[in-house]
Amino acid sequence: MTSLTDTFHQWAAHSRERIGRTPLEPRLARIGRVLQVGDGVAMIAGLPDTRLDELLEIEGGAVAQAVDLAEGSIGCVLLDEADKAAAGSPVQGTGEVMRVPVGEALLGRVVDALGRPLDGGGAIAAQSLSPVDRPAPAIVDRALVDTPLSTGVLVIDATLPLGRGQRELIIGDRATGKTAIAVDTIIRQRASDVVCVYAAIGQKASSVARVIDAVRRYGAPERCIFVVGEADAAPGLQWITPYAACSMAEHFMEAGRDVLLVLDDLTKHAAVYREISLLLRRPPGREAYPGDIFYIHSRLLERAAKLSAERGGGSLTALPIAETQAGNLSAYIPTNLISITDGQIYLDPRLFQENQKPAVDVGRSVSRVGGKAQAAAVKPLAESLRLEYAQFLELEVFTRFGTLVDERTRRIIEHGRRIRAVFTQPQFAVLTVGEEVALLLALAERLLDEVPLERIGAFRERLRDWLAARQPDALELDDSSPALSSAGRARLREALAALAQAVAGESRSGGA
Ligand SMILES: Nc1ncnc2c1ncn2[C@@H]1O[C@H](COP(=O)(O)OP(=O)(O)OP(=O)(O)O)[C@@H](O)[C@H]1O
Ligand SMILES: [Mg+2]
């Protein structure tokens, strides 16, 4: 039997032999120096082999990304621990580009652009790491957008339908309900299998908290990821946030799932990028934005796609948000984004003030690819709606001057007012396809024309329970249901007519 000391001696001899065999050669490392640092950017010298987008480690823990390679110096954006970097600090290249954790472990979490938890939960056990900047799927790997993505907001699903894999811009002045539409769309996905990624860029902490709270309260937070680059985060971190969020979303798309990516908002992203670029002394272009601002946004949004069946058939739908100044759609960043995306939902501050919420201006909004993807049950009912509504808006202007109108015009106007009242929808009250079909059918069959305007809200509120008791299969309709059969339509019409009568009756008898 060997004693303990024998075992130890054996082990020591073995170790000595192993160490002897290991080649310990001198290692060559280039060490650069920070020339100057401040406001989230740094200039670095002495690392001529650095490649574009390479991560550099500054002694003390700060990490920077090389974004400008010039002879003699490198312009960097600080991503992390920016206050730990000081002029003169040694810097080393890493040979790596920026990567973020991706995978199931992120679902239900709030993280920053580097994938570090912000929700007080434990560290994220990522499946793998993915570069934040990746090329978009090639044309041959894409399929046509043909599957609807319901937003639960009637005016959008009826007149500006979205398809999975589409890029639709939500644009409007400040505080016109842009975030509210995106949040409602996320909440609506509680009844689907879509994974939602919400990227907050340069937002106030209180606004971000409101969004997360709403999704936790009404939505399916276990299928959402919140990627947050708040207004007080390092500019580099805010700048990288949409790319990181997109990589996290892409992981699910490549696994064959459907993903919704909300980018709130790209105007602030452009402003942060302008700030970084000016600090790095890049030549400013129009409105002082750097020349590649169009490129960086199109490169990001091109990553939204519907993949072909051979690539798993997943999709990434992007809802970027942009802010306008005084409704000016032809400013630089808004026109850029409008031309990159497949359509825009324009929110009008005037409508918002008139309490028409959501304040979607149907005339100035468009969805260029979603029409083909509209839910089959909704499509036949929504076809003429856009036209009827536009006609009404035009006529209504005249009646403002107290013009006497003929009977036919009066009826168009009364009907238009009903359409507008049905399109008015409170926040968080997202509709299922069944409810949307019922509301649109009630409009198409003119059942609401006898209901007083102020009772339309009550009609909507009572609809679900009413149908659950009388026409439960109407509520079962979803994105994949076929259009109503004529018998089904007649049955639903009957139930809706009874509800309209009940609601109108209540108002006559002075009830409610
Ligand atoms: N459909 C709605 N019904 C009632 N109130 C709404 C509706 N949509 C938005 N609001 C309210 O309008 C306000 C502004 O909404 P929101 O924050 O979504 O606008 P925003 O355009 O994202 O603003 P910001 O420019 O600050 O990001 C909020 O107080 C919100 O509760
Ligand atoms: Mg907002």
mmCIF file of N, CA, C and O and ligand atoms in Angstrom, residues 173-181 184 203-204 210 264-265 268 323 347 352 357-358 425-427, ligand 1:
data_model
loop_
_atom_site.group_PDB
_atom_site.id
_atom_site.type_symbol
_atom_site.label_atom_id
_atom_site.label_comp_id
_atom_site.label_asym_id
_atom_site.label_seq_id
_atom_site.Cartn_x
_atom_site.Cartn_y
_atom_site.Cartn_z
ATOM 1 N N ASP A 173 -44.682 63.116 -33.719
ATOM 2 C CA ASP A 173 -44.087 64.061 -32.776
ATOM 3 C C ASP A 173 -43.924 63.416 -31.403
ATOM 4 O O ASP A 173 -44.397 62.320 -31.166
ATOM 5 N N ARG A 174 -43.312 64.180 -30.488
ATOM 6 C CA ARG A 174 -43.140 63.609 -29.153
ATOM 7 C C ARG A 174 -44.503 63.491 -28.453
ATOM 8 O O ARG A 174 -45.412 64.276 -28.688
ATOM 9 N N ALA A 175 -44.615 62.440 -27.641
ATOM 10 C CA ALA A 175 -45.832 62.161 -26.866
ATOM 11 C C ALA A 175 -47.093 62.111 -27.718
ATOM 12 O O ALA A 175 -48.087 62.777 -27.447
ATOM 13 N N THR A 176 -47.043 61.340 -28.804
ATOM 14 C CA THR A 176 -48.252 61.139 -29.602
ATOM 15 C C THR A 176 -48.696 59.671 -29.547
ATOM 16 O O THR A 176 -49.568 59.267 -30.308
ATOM 17 N N GLY A 177 -48.058 58.896 -28.672
ATOM 18 C CA GLY A 177 -48.487 57.504 -28.513
ATOM 19 C C GLY A 177 -47.705 56.507 -29.347
ATOM 20 O O GLY A 177 -48.207 55.427 -29.640
ATOM 21 N N LYS A 178 -46.461 56.844 -29.720
ATOM 22 C CA LYS A 178 -45.644 55.926 -30.535
ATOM 23 C C LYS A 178 -45.305 54.673 -29.740
ATOM 24 O O LYS A 178 -45.529 53.544 -30.201
ATOM 25 N N THR A 179 -44.765 54.895 -28.541
ATOM 26 C CA THR A 179 -44.400 53.746 -27.715
ATOM 27 C C THR A 179 -45.640 52.922 -27.381
ATOM 28 O O THR A 179 -45.591 51.692 -27.351
ATOM 29 N N ALA A 180 -46.773 53.609 -27.177
ATOM 30 C CA ALA A 180 -48.004 52.900 -26.795
ATOM 31 C C ALA A 180 -48.392 51.870 -27.854
ATOM 32 O O ALA A 180 -48.797 50.750 -27.522
ATOM 33 N N ILE A 181 -48.238 52.221 -29.130
ATOM 34 C CA ILE A 181 -48.595 51.272 -30.201
ATOM 35 C C ILE A 181 -47.662 50.067 -30.179
ATOM 36 O O ILE A 181 -48.104 48.915 -30.282
ATOM 37 N N ASP A 184 -48.553 47.920 -27.167
ATOM 38 C CA ASP A 184 -49.782 47.151 -27.405
ATOM 39 C C ASP A 184 -49.499 45.959 -28.319
ATOM 40 O O ASP A 184 -50.044 44.875 -28.118
ATOM 41 N N GLN A 203 -33.604 56.391 -23.743
ATOM 42 C CA GLN A 203 -34.883 56.725 -23.106
ATOM 43 C C GLN A 203 -34.670 57.073 -21.630
ATOM 44 O O GLN A 203 -33.732 56.597 -21.008
ATOM 45 N N LYS A 204 -35.606 57.835 -21.094
ATOM 46 C CA LYS A 204 -35.605 58.099 -19.655
ATOM 47 C C LYS A 204 -35.877 56.790 -18.917
ATOM 48 O O LYS A 204 -36.683 55.976 -19.379
ATOM 49 N N ARG A 210 -42.018 52.136 -17.306
ATOM 50 C CA ARG A 210 -43.447 52.060 -17.635
ATOM 51 C C ARG A 210 -43.727 50.955 -18.651
ATOM 52 O O ARG A 210 -44.686 50.207 -18.526
ATOM 53 N N ASP A 264 -36.846 51.611 -29.978
ATOM 54 C CA ASP A 264 -37.459 52.835 -29.453
ATOM 55 C C ASP A 264 -36.375 53.764 -28.901
ATOM 56 O O ASP A 264 -35.950 53.605 -27.787
ATOM 57 N N ASP A 265 -35.898 54.822 -29.550
ATOM 58 C CA ASP A 265 -36.234 55.082 -30.924
ATOM 59 C C ASP A 265 -34.975 55.418 -31.726
ATOM 60 O O ASP A 265 -33.938 55.719 -31.145
ATOM 61 N N LYS A 268 -33.189 59.052 -31.494
ATOM 62 C CA LYS A 268 -32.213 59.215 -30.407
ATOM 63 C C LYS A 268 -30.932 58.465 -30.752
ATOM 64 O O LYS A 268 -29.838 58.901 -30.416
ATOM 65 N N GLU A 323 -38.969 60.017 -34.120
ATOM 66 C CA GLU A 323 -39.678 61.203 -33.645
ATOM 67 C C GLU A 323 -39.526 62.317 -34.665
ATOM 68 O O GLU A 323 -38.444 62.521 -35.212
ATOM 69 N N LEU A 347 -48.351 59.194 -36.696
ATOM 70 C CA LEU A 347 -49.227 59.640 -35.608
ATOM 71 C C LEU A 347 -49.288 61.163 -35.625
ATOM 72 O O LEU A 347 -48.257 61.830 -35.616
ATOM 73 N N PHE A 352 -54.258 63.547 -31.831
ATOM 74 C CA PHE A 352 -54.028 63.168 -30.433
ATOM 75 C C PHE A 352 -54.681 64.187 -29.499
ATOM 76 O O PHE A 352 -55.339 63.818 -28.535
ATOM 77 N N LYS A 357 -57.423 58.600 -30.168
ATOM 78 C CA LYS A 357 -56.265 57.783 -29.795
ATOM 79 C C LYS A 357 -56.569 56.319 -30.090
ATOM 80 O O LYS A 357 -57.640 55.864 -29.722
ATOM 81 N N PRO A 358 -55.658 55.581 -30.696
ATOM 82 C CA PRO A 358 -54.363 55.984 -31.228
ATOM 83 C C PRO A 358 -54.510 56.973 -32.396
ATOM 84 O O PRO A 358 -55.425 56.831 -33.195
ATOM 85 N N GLN A 425 -59.268 53.557 -29.394
ATOM 86 C CA GLN A 425 -59.024 52.367 -28.587
ATOM 87 C C GLN A 425 -58.118 52.724 -27.425
ATOM 88 O O GLN A 425 -57.066 53.330 -27.619
ATOM 89 N N PRO A 426 -58.528 52.389 -26.196
ATOM 90 C CA PRO A 426 -57.649 52.705 -25.072
ATOM 91 C C PRO A 426 -56.387 51.843 -25.095
ATOM 92 O O PRO A 426 -56.344 50.818 -25.768
ATOM 93 N N GLN A 427 -55.382 52.281 -24.344
ATOM 94 C CA GLN A 427 -54.149 51.516 -24.252
ATOM 95 C C GLN A 427 -54.386 50.184 -23.565
ATOM 96 O O GLN A 427 -55.269 50.092 -22.707
HETATM 97 N N1 LIG B 1 -54.627 54.740 -27.195
HETATM 98 C C1 LIG B 1 -54.393 55.550 -26.156
HETATM 99 N N2 LIG B 1 -55.391 55.869 -25.311
HETATM 100 C C2 LIG B 1 -55.175 56.666 -24.271
HETATM 101 N N3 LIG B 1 -53.998 57.224 -23.956
HETATM 102 C C3 LIG B 1 -52.945 56.950 -24.746
HETATM 103 C C4 LIG B 1 -53.094 56.094 -25.886
HETATM 104 N N4 LIG B 1 -51.892 55.998 -26.481
HETATM 105 C C5 LIG B 1 -51.043 56.751 -25.751
HETATM 106 N N5 LIG B 1 -51.662 57.325 -24.706
HETATM 107 C C6 LIG B 1 -51.041 58.208 -23.701
HETATM 108 O O1 LIG B 1 -50.335 59.226 -24.347
HETATM 109 C C7 LIG B 1 -49.124 59.531 -23.684
HETATM 110 C C8 LIG B 1 -47.968 59.472 -24.644
HETATM 111 O O2 LIG B 1 -47.827 58.150 -25.106
HETATM 112 P P1 LIG B 1 -46.403 57.531 -25.453
HETATM 113 O O3 LIG B 1 -45.459 57.647 -24.324
HETATM 114 O O4 LIG B 1 -46.654 56.190 -26.003
HETATM 115 O O5 LIG B 1 -45.970 58.522 -26.610
HETATM 116 P P2 LIG B 1 -44.564 58.628 -27.348
HETATM 117 O O6 LIG B 1 -44.870 59.183 -28.684
HETATM 118 O O7 LIG B 1 -43.861 57.334 -27.281
HETATM 119 O O8 LIG B 1 -43.836 59.694 -26.462
HETATM 120 P P3 LIG B 1 -42.271 60.058 -26.441
HETATM 121 O O9 LIG B 1 -42.061 60.964 -27.589
HETATM 122 O O10 LIG B 1 -42.113 60.726 -25.137
HETATM 123 O O11 LIG B 1 -41.541 58.762 -26.557
HETATM 124 C C9 LIG B 1 -49.002 58.530 -22.549
HETATM 125 O O12 LIG B 1 -49.352 59.154 -21.353
HETATM 126 C C10 LIG B 1 -49.992 57.458 -22.899
HETATM 127 O O13 LIG B 1 -50.538 56.874 -21.753
#
